[in-house]
Tab-separated table of C-alpha atoms in Angstrom:
chain	number	residue	atom	x	y	z
A	128	MET	CA	101.830	59.902	114.379
A	129	SER	CA	101.031	63.520	114.918
A	130	ARG	CA	102.583	65.199	118.006
A	131	ILE	CA	100.309	67.929	119.672
A	132	THR	CA	101.890	69.827	122.229
A	133	HIS	CA	99.039	72.037	123.354
A	134	PRO	CA	95.207	72.125	123.029
A	135	ILE	CA	93.880	73.692	120.019
A	136	VAL	CA	90.687	75.405	119.649
A	137	PHE	CA	89.540	77.314	116.449
A	138	LEU	CA	86.109	78.283	115.220
A	139	LEU	CA	85.723	78.759	111.466
A	140	ALA	CA	83.047	80.851	109.841
A	141	LEU	CA	83.281	79.112	106.446
A	142	ALA	CA	80.087	79.924	104.331
A	143	ALA	CA	80.281	83.554	105.222
A	144	CYS	CA	83.950	83.852	104.553
A	145	SER	CA	84.114	87.594	104.925
A	146	SER	CA	82.555	87.200	108.247
A	147	SER	CA	84.927	87.160	111.400
A	148	SER	CA	82.310	86.424	113.984
A	149	THR	CA	80.066	83.543	114.608
A	150	ASN	CA	76.626	82.969	115.931
A	151	ASP	CA	76.880	80.979	119.100
A	152	ASN	CA	73.153	80.573	118.943
A	153	VAL	CA	73.037	78.432	116.147
A	154	ASP	CA	72.212	74.693	117.029
A	155	ARG	CA	75.105	72.629	116.775
A	156	GLN	CA	76.004	68.929	117.187
A	157	HIS	CA	79.304	67.381	118.183
A	158	GLY	CA	81.299	65.521	115.501
A	159	ARG	CA	84.712	63.713	115.515
A	160	THR	CA	87.299	63.029	112.642
A	161	GLY	CA	90.163	61.004	113.895
A	162	ASN	CA	91.153	62.744	117.300
A	163	LEU	CA	89.609	65.906	116.296
A	164	GLY	CA	86.580	67.135	117.993
A	165	TYR	CA	84.292	69.788	116.540
A	166	ASP	CA	80.838	71.328	116.329
A	167	VAL	CA	78.986	71.393	113.149
A	168	PRO	CA	75.337	72.741	112.573
A	169	ALA	CA	72.707	70.470	114.007
A	170	ALA	CA	70.605	68.082	112.002
A	171	TRP	CA	73.689	67.743	109.479
A	172	GLN	CA	74.388	64.106	108.591
A	173	HIS	CA	77.983	62.795	108.221
A	174	LYS	CA	79.930	60.028	106.205
A	175	ASP	CA	83.304	58.971	107.344
A	176	SER	CA	86.207	57.387	105.552
A	177	ASN	CA	89.619	56.528	106.562
A	178	ASP	CA	92.916	55.507	104.927
A	179	ARG	CA	96.279	54.867	105.928
A	180	THR	CA	97.405	58.648	106.443
A	181	SER	CA	94.080	60.601	106.564
A	182	SER	CA	90.594	60.600	108.144
A	183	THR	CA	87.673	62.257	106.436
A	184	SER	CA	84.203	63.122	107.509
A	185	VAL	CA	81.757	64.786	105.109
A	186	TRP	CA	78.853	66.613	106.638
A	187	THR	CA	75.545	67.777	104.774
A	188	PRO	CA	72.346	69.051	105.762
A	189	THR	CA	69.237	66.673	105.369
A	190	ASN	CA	67.337	69.078	103.231
A	191	ASN	CA	70.210	70.414	100.900
A	192	PRO	CA	68.998	72.379	97.901
A	193	ALA	CA	72.048	74.479	97.988
A	194	LYS	CA	74.154	71.429	97.872
A	195	GLU	CA	76.165	72.524	100.896
A	196	SER	CA	78.765	70.302	102.705
A	197	ILE	CA	81.446	70.582	105.274
A	198	SER	CA	84.369	68.142	104.886
A	199	VAL	CA	86.917	67.787	107.671
A	200	ILE	CA	90.006	66.034	106.813
A	201	ARG	CA	93.030	65.243	109.044
A	202	THR	CA	96.050	64.014	107.042
A	203	GLU	CA	99.649	63.169	107.929
A	204	VAL	CA	102.129	64.906	105.767
A	205	HIS	CA	105.912	65.401	105.552
A	206	LEU	CA	106.378	69.224	104.836
A	207	ALA	CA	109.704	70.973	105.443
A	208	PRO	CA	110.186	71.576	109.187
A	209	SER	CA	110.373	75.390	108.186
A	210	ALA	CA	106.947	75.105	106.433
A	211	GLY	CA	104.635	77.908	107.808
A	212	PRO	CA	101.464	79.707	106.725
A	213	ALA	CA	103.021	81.392	103.636
A	214	GLU	CA	104.077	78.097	102.308
A	215	ILE	CA	100.718	76.511	103.291
A	216	GLN	CA	99.006	79.529	101.460
A	217	GLN	CA	101.236	79.116	98.207
A	218	LEU	CA	100.501	75.580	98.176
A	219	LEU	CA	96.748	76.114	98.758
A	220	ILE	CA	96.601	78.681	95.854
A	221	GLN	CA	98.641	76.178	93.544
A	222	ALA	CA	96.134	73.309	94.384
A	223	GLN	CA	93.441	75.414	93.589
A	224	ASN	CA	94.656	76.425	90.243
A	225	GLY	CA	94.443	72.784	89.054
A	226	LEU	CA	90.502	72.950	89.409
A	227	ARG	CA	88.741	73.160	86.234
A	228	ASN	CA	87.766	76.853	85.225
A	229	ALA	CA	89.027	77.809	88.885
A	230	LYS	CA	88.551	81.366	90.123
A	231	VAL	CA	90.719	81.786	93.134
A	232	SER	CA	90.138	84.637	95.409
A	233	SER	CA	90.635	85.875	98.971
A	234	PRO	CA	93.823	84.024	99.953
A	235	SER	CA	94.578	84.883	103.599
A	236	GLN	CA	96.666	83.647	106.395
A	237	ILE	CA	94.768	82.609	109.522
A	238	VAL	CA	95.542	82.109	113.199
A	239	SER	CA	93.282	80.138	115.483
A	240	ASP	CA	92.620	81.313	119.008
A	241	ALA	CA	95.079	78.927	120.412
A	242	GLY	CA	97.907	80.075	117.903
A	243	LEU	CA	97.411	77.208	115.358
A	244	ARG	CA	98.471	78.886	111.959
A	245	GLY	CA	97.339	78.156	108.383
A	246	ALA	CA	95.805	79.697	105.271
A	247	GLN	CA	92.305	80.012	103.655
A	248	VAL	CA	91.276	80.553	100.073
A	249	SER	CA	87.881	80.696	98.293
A	250	VAL	CA	87.423	79.546	94.770
A	251	ASP	CA	84.649	78.998	92.204
A	252	TYR	CA	85.256	76.028	89.962
A	253	LEU	CA	83.480	73.220	87.937
A	254	PRO	CA	84.032	69.830	89.729
A	255	PRO	CA	84.752	66.895	87.521
A	256	ASN	CA	81.766	65.676	85.648
A	257	MET	CA	79.619	68.562	86.818
A	258	THR	CA	78.104	71.476	84.784
A	259	GLN	CA	77.407	73.603	87.376
A	260	ARG	CA	79.911	75.833	89.232
A	261	TYR	CA	80.385	75.250	92.844
A	262	HIS	CA	81.632	77.682	95.483
A	263	ARG	CA	84.291	76.545	98.039
A	264	VAL	CA	86.121	77.815	101.072
A	265	HIS	CA	89.133	75.768	101.738
A	266	ALA	CA	91.045	76.333	105.007
A	267	VAL	CA	94.103	74.498	106.206
A	268	LEU	CA	95.769	74.650	109.684
A	269	LEU	CA	99.078	73.267	110.568
A	270	ASP	CA	98.865	70.884	113.413
A	271	GLY	CA	102.414	69.266	114.097
A	272	ASP	CA	103.023	66.604	111.567
A	273	SER	CA	99.375	66.799	110.522
A	274	LEU	CA	97.207	69.158	108.337
A	275	VAL	CA	93.689	69.997	109.069
A	276	HIS	CA	91.688	70.591	105.920
A	277	ILE	CA	88.106	72.075	106.373
A	278	PHE	CA	86.246	72.650	103.182
A	279	TYR	CA	82.809	74.439	102.778
A	280	THR	CA	81.246	73.612	99.377
A	281	ALA	CA	78.035	74.682	97.872
A	282	VAL	CA	76.391	75.414	94.574
A	283	ASP	CA	74.499	78.173	96.178
A	284	PRO	CA	76.545	79.406	99.196
A	285	ASP	CA	74.471	80.939	101.757
A	286	GLN	CA	76.108	84.056	102.781
A	287	SER	CA	74.172	84.457	105.870
A	288	ARG	CA	74.417	81.008	107.176
A	289	GLN	CA	76.921	80.571	109.944
A	290	ALA	CA	78.281	77.481	108.750
A	291	PHE	CA	81.211	76.721	111.052
A	292	VAL	CA	83.436	74.034	112.433
A	293	ARG	CA	84.746	74.248	115.903
A	294	VAL	CA	87.576	71.894	116.458
A	295	HIS	CA	89.145	70.837	119.600
A	296	VAL	CA	92.241	68.815	119.821
A	297	SER	CA	94.098	67.844	122.850
A	298	GLU	CA	97.299	65.877	123.523
A	299	SER	CA	95.511	62.898	124.585
A	300	GLY	CA	93.241	62.923	121.568
A	301	SER	CA	90.066	63.580	123.547
A	302	PRO	CA	88.034	66.621	122.771
A	303	ARG	CA	88.493	69.547	125.169
A	304	ARG	CA	86.256	72.548	124.848
A	305	ILE	CA	87.660	76.004	125.747
A	306	ASN	CA	84.950	78.596	126.517
A	307	GLY	CA	85.098	81.901	125.239
A	308	SER	CA	86.194	81.263	121.645
A	309	THR	CA	85.368	84.066	119.357
A	310	GLY	CA	86.357	82.830	115.975
A	311	ILE	CA	89.452	83.194	113.759
A	312	ASP	CA	91.802	85.924	114.384
A	313	ARG	CA	92.650	86.845	110.675
A	314	ARG	CA	95.970	88.543	110.327
A	315	SER	CA	97.227	89.789	106.766
A	316	ARG	CA	100.864	89.503	106.599
A	317	SER	CA	103.001	90.985	103.745
B	241	MET	CA	118.420	-17.976	94.495
B	242	LYS	CA	119.079	-18.886	91.034
B	243	SER	CA	115.937	-17.864	89.937
B	244	LEU	CA	116.071	-14.465	91.673
B	245	VAL	CA	119.522	-13.863	89.926
B	246	LEU	CA	117.865	-14.824	86.623
B	247	ALA	CA	115.062	-12.636	86.978
B	248	CYS	CA	117.183	-9.565	87.808
B	249	ILE	CA	119.407	-10.371	84.788
B	250	LEU	CA	116.104	-10.466	82.636
B	251	VAL	CA	114.988	-7.147	84.053
B	252	ALA	CA	118.188	-5.434	83.543
B	253	SER	CA	118.359	-6.800	79.990
B	254	GLY	CA	114.970	-5.255	79.489
B	255	ILE	CA	115.836	-1.838	80.660
B	256	ILE	CA	118.946	-1.810	78.544
B	257	PHE	CA	116.951	-2.809	75.330
B	258	VAL	CA	114.212	0.076	76.008
B	259	ALA	CA	116.971	2.604	76.712
B	260	LYS	CA	118.711	1.709	73.517
B	261	SER	CA	115.365	1.831	71.536
B	262	TRP	CA	114.519	5.270	72.983
B	263	SER	CA	118.006	6.645	72.111
B	264	ASP	CA	117.733	5.545	68.557
B	265	VAL	CA	114.578	7.696	68.119
B	266	GLY	CA	115.157	10.628	65.587
B	267	ALA	CA	118.767	9.582	65.133
B	268	ASP	CA	118.301	9.991	61.484
B	269	SER	CA	117.187	13.743	61.673
B	270	THR	CA	120.191	15.354	63.272
B	271	ALA	CA	120.666	19.053	63.445
B	272	SER	CA	123.155	19.060	60.749
B	273	ASP	CA	120.461	18.105	58.352
B	274	LEU	CA	118.359	21.161	59.182
B	275	PRO	CA	118.557	24.229	56.602
B	276	GLY	CA	120.784	27.090	57.956
B	277	PRO	CA	122.002	30.297	56.543
B	278	PRO	CA	123.772	30.009	53.331
B	279	PRO	CA	127.538	29.929	53.680
B	280	SER	CA	129.116	33.418	53.037
B	281	ASP	CA	132.697	34.496	52.744
B	282	GLN	CA	131.761	38.064	52.681
B	283	THR	CA	132.751	40.407	55.573
B	284	PRO	CA	129.586	42.299	56.942
B	285	PRO	CA	129.633	46.003	55.583
B	286	TYR	CA	130.002	47.572	59.185
B	287	VAL	CA	133.056	45.705	60.122
B	288	GLY	CA	135.963	48.186	60.069
B	289	MET	CA	133.757	51.206	60.043
B	290	ALA	CA	134.267	53.985	62.536
B	291	ARG	CA	131.323	54.390	64.819
B	292	HIS	CA	128.891	57.194	63.659
B	293	GLU	CA	128.935	60.065	66.247
B	294	PRO	CA	125.137	60.594	67.374
B	295	GLY	CA	123.780	63.941	66.656
B	296	THR	CA	126.173	64.534	63.719
B	297	PRO	CA	125.183	64.520	59.850
B	298	TYR	CA	125.896	61.523	57.956
B	299	ASP	CA	128.298	61.825	54.992
B	300	PRO	CA	125.897	62.489	51.883
B	301	GLY	CA	128.546	60.905	49.663
B	302	PRO	CA	130.207	62.463	46.588
B	303	THR	CA	129.167	65.981	45.680
B	304	ASP	CA	127.471	64.979	42.327
B	305	ALA	CA	125.415	62.590	44.264
B	306	ILE	CA	123.653	65.486	46.165
B	307	TRP	CA	120.421	66.693	45.026
B	308	LYS	CA	120.318	70.499	44.583
B	309	TYR	CA	117.365	72.595	44.718
B	310	SER	CA	117.570	73.526	41.267
B	311	ASP	CA	117.477	69.832	40.326
B	312	LEU	CA	114.009	69.330	41.665
B	313	LYS	CA	110.873	69.458	39.783
B	314	ALA	CA	108.164	72.041	40.546
B	315	ASP	CA	106.058	70.062	42.617
B	316	GLU	CA	109.104	68.831	44.725
B	317	LYS	CA	110.146	72.534	44.957
B	318	ALA	CA	106.750	73.507	46.184
B	319	HIS	CA	106.939	70.667	48.898
B	320	VAL	CA	110.508	71.963	49.979
B	321	ASP	CA	109.256	75.580	50.091
B	322	ARG	CA	106.411	74.595	52.433
B	323	GLY	CA	108.746	73.170	54.743
B	324	ARG	CA	111.017	76.344	54.573
B	325	ALA	CA	108.098	78.744	55.053
B	326	VAL	CA	108.438	78.980	58.824
B	327	ALA	CA	106.118	81.911	59.348
B	328	GLY	CA	103.001	79.712	59.443
B	329	TRP	CA	104.404	77.762	62.293
B	330	THR	CA	103.525	80.306	64.838
B	331	ASP	CA	100.084	79.116	65.564
B	332	VAL	CA	101.144	75.515	65.861
B	333	HIS	CA	103.923	76.589	68.389
B	334	GLU	CA	101.751	78.586	70.300
B	335	GLY	CA	99.149	75.733	70.383
B	336	TYR	CA	101.866	73.419	71.798
B	337	ASN	CA	103.248	76.137	74.244
B	338	THR	CA	99.728	76.692	75.356
B	339	ALA	CA	99.172	72.968	76.049
B	340	ILE	CA	102.544	72.493	77.954
B	341	MET	CA	101.813	75.488	80.093
B	342	GLU	CA	98.465	73.925	81.011
B	343	GLN	CA	100.076	70.407	81.847
B	344	ALA	CA	102.728	72.151	83.779
B	345	GLU	CA	100.097	74.298	85.719
B	346	GLN	CA	98.057	70.877	86.354
B	347	ALA	CA	101.230	69.082	87.413
B	348	ARG	CA	102.071	72.013	89.854
B	349	ALA	CA	98.568	71.649	91.225
B	350	THR	CA	98.740	68.015	91.715
B	351	ALA	CA	102.193	68.254	93.437
B	352	ALA	CA	100.834	70.930	95.694
B	353	GLU	CA	97.870	68.776	96.369
B	354	HIS	CA	99.983	65.915	97.385
B	355	GLU	CA	102.085	68.249	99.569
B	356	LEU	CA	98.947	69.065	101.404
B	357	GLY	CA	98.058	65.474	101.812
B	358	LEU	CA	95.200	65.514	99.379
B	359	GLN	CA	94.148	63.798	96.069
B	360	ASP	CA	91.625	64.882	93.740
B	361	SER	CA	90.612	67.691	96.053
B	362	GLY	CA	88.088	69.052	93.300
B	363	GLU	CA	85.720	66.034	94.299
B	364	ILE	CA	85.870	66.387	98.062
B	365	GLY	CA	82.553	67.401	99.405
B	366	VAL	CA	80.787	67.975	96.092
B	367	VAL	CA	77.247	67.263	96.182
B	368	PRO	CA	75.711	66.271	92.998
């Protein structure tokens, strides 16, 4: 069981990976995956699944010509106690290299408003049994003994779309909103 | 009372008779009659030999028993020459090397996925 010592709030602009601002005027709805609470674009539908160590929600728009999706996965892991954003970023890049015809780009370390740290990477690749290339942004945040994965996947990613996920985690497991979130503070480190 | 004793004796006699009959079944076909390996007074050839050290060449025998290259026929020499021509093996070695590198990369990726708590991440969120 993960141990969370402080509320966590982060706001990810996933589709426009180069964007660090989000549009608070976008219609949203609230979603939950495990004890994670977050906002996703309104009118998107979701399918949930759980196994012994992870909870997954996959969100898709009703009308989806671009084949977009946002997947939120909370999974328990057994990383070394010293594992930090640098190790997460390295693992993230290595994991992308296993994708078919993968072209990995834009690896970066990220820090949420509440200080939750992790990494993010973009990749273009051919999914299994597919003939079209898909674009993906994969963000991972360290949350105690758990990792929070957020995928934005699309054939035709809409760079102007403010696809985002706002995640709130509190020690009691109930969502807690903190006003004034302005998005991810991206810091590059050597 | 006498009749009861008589009945018991008859039953016991019957049981003894049946058991004796069953024990006689197949008495004529004993294991000693079955064919076995032929008797041999020869010592197995490996007895007394030193154990061969793995990874070392075997003794080829006397020198005159060794085939020399000059003893070979033309087609046999051609076969040997093909095996000694290592210059053409580069492509094969590079092919194996590439395959091994790809497998190693895939193994590293799978290991990284597992460390991140994921499996088959390429399929996650893919809308067909």
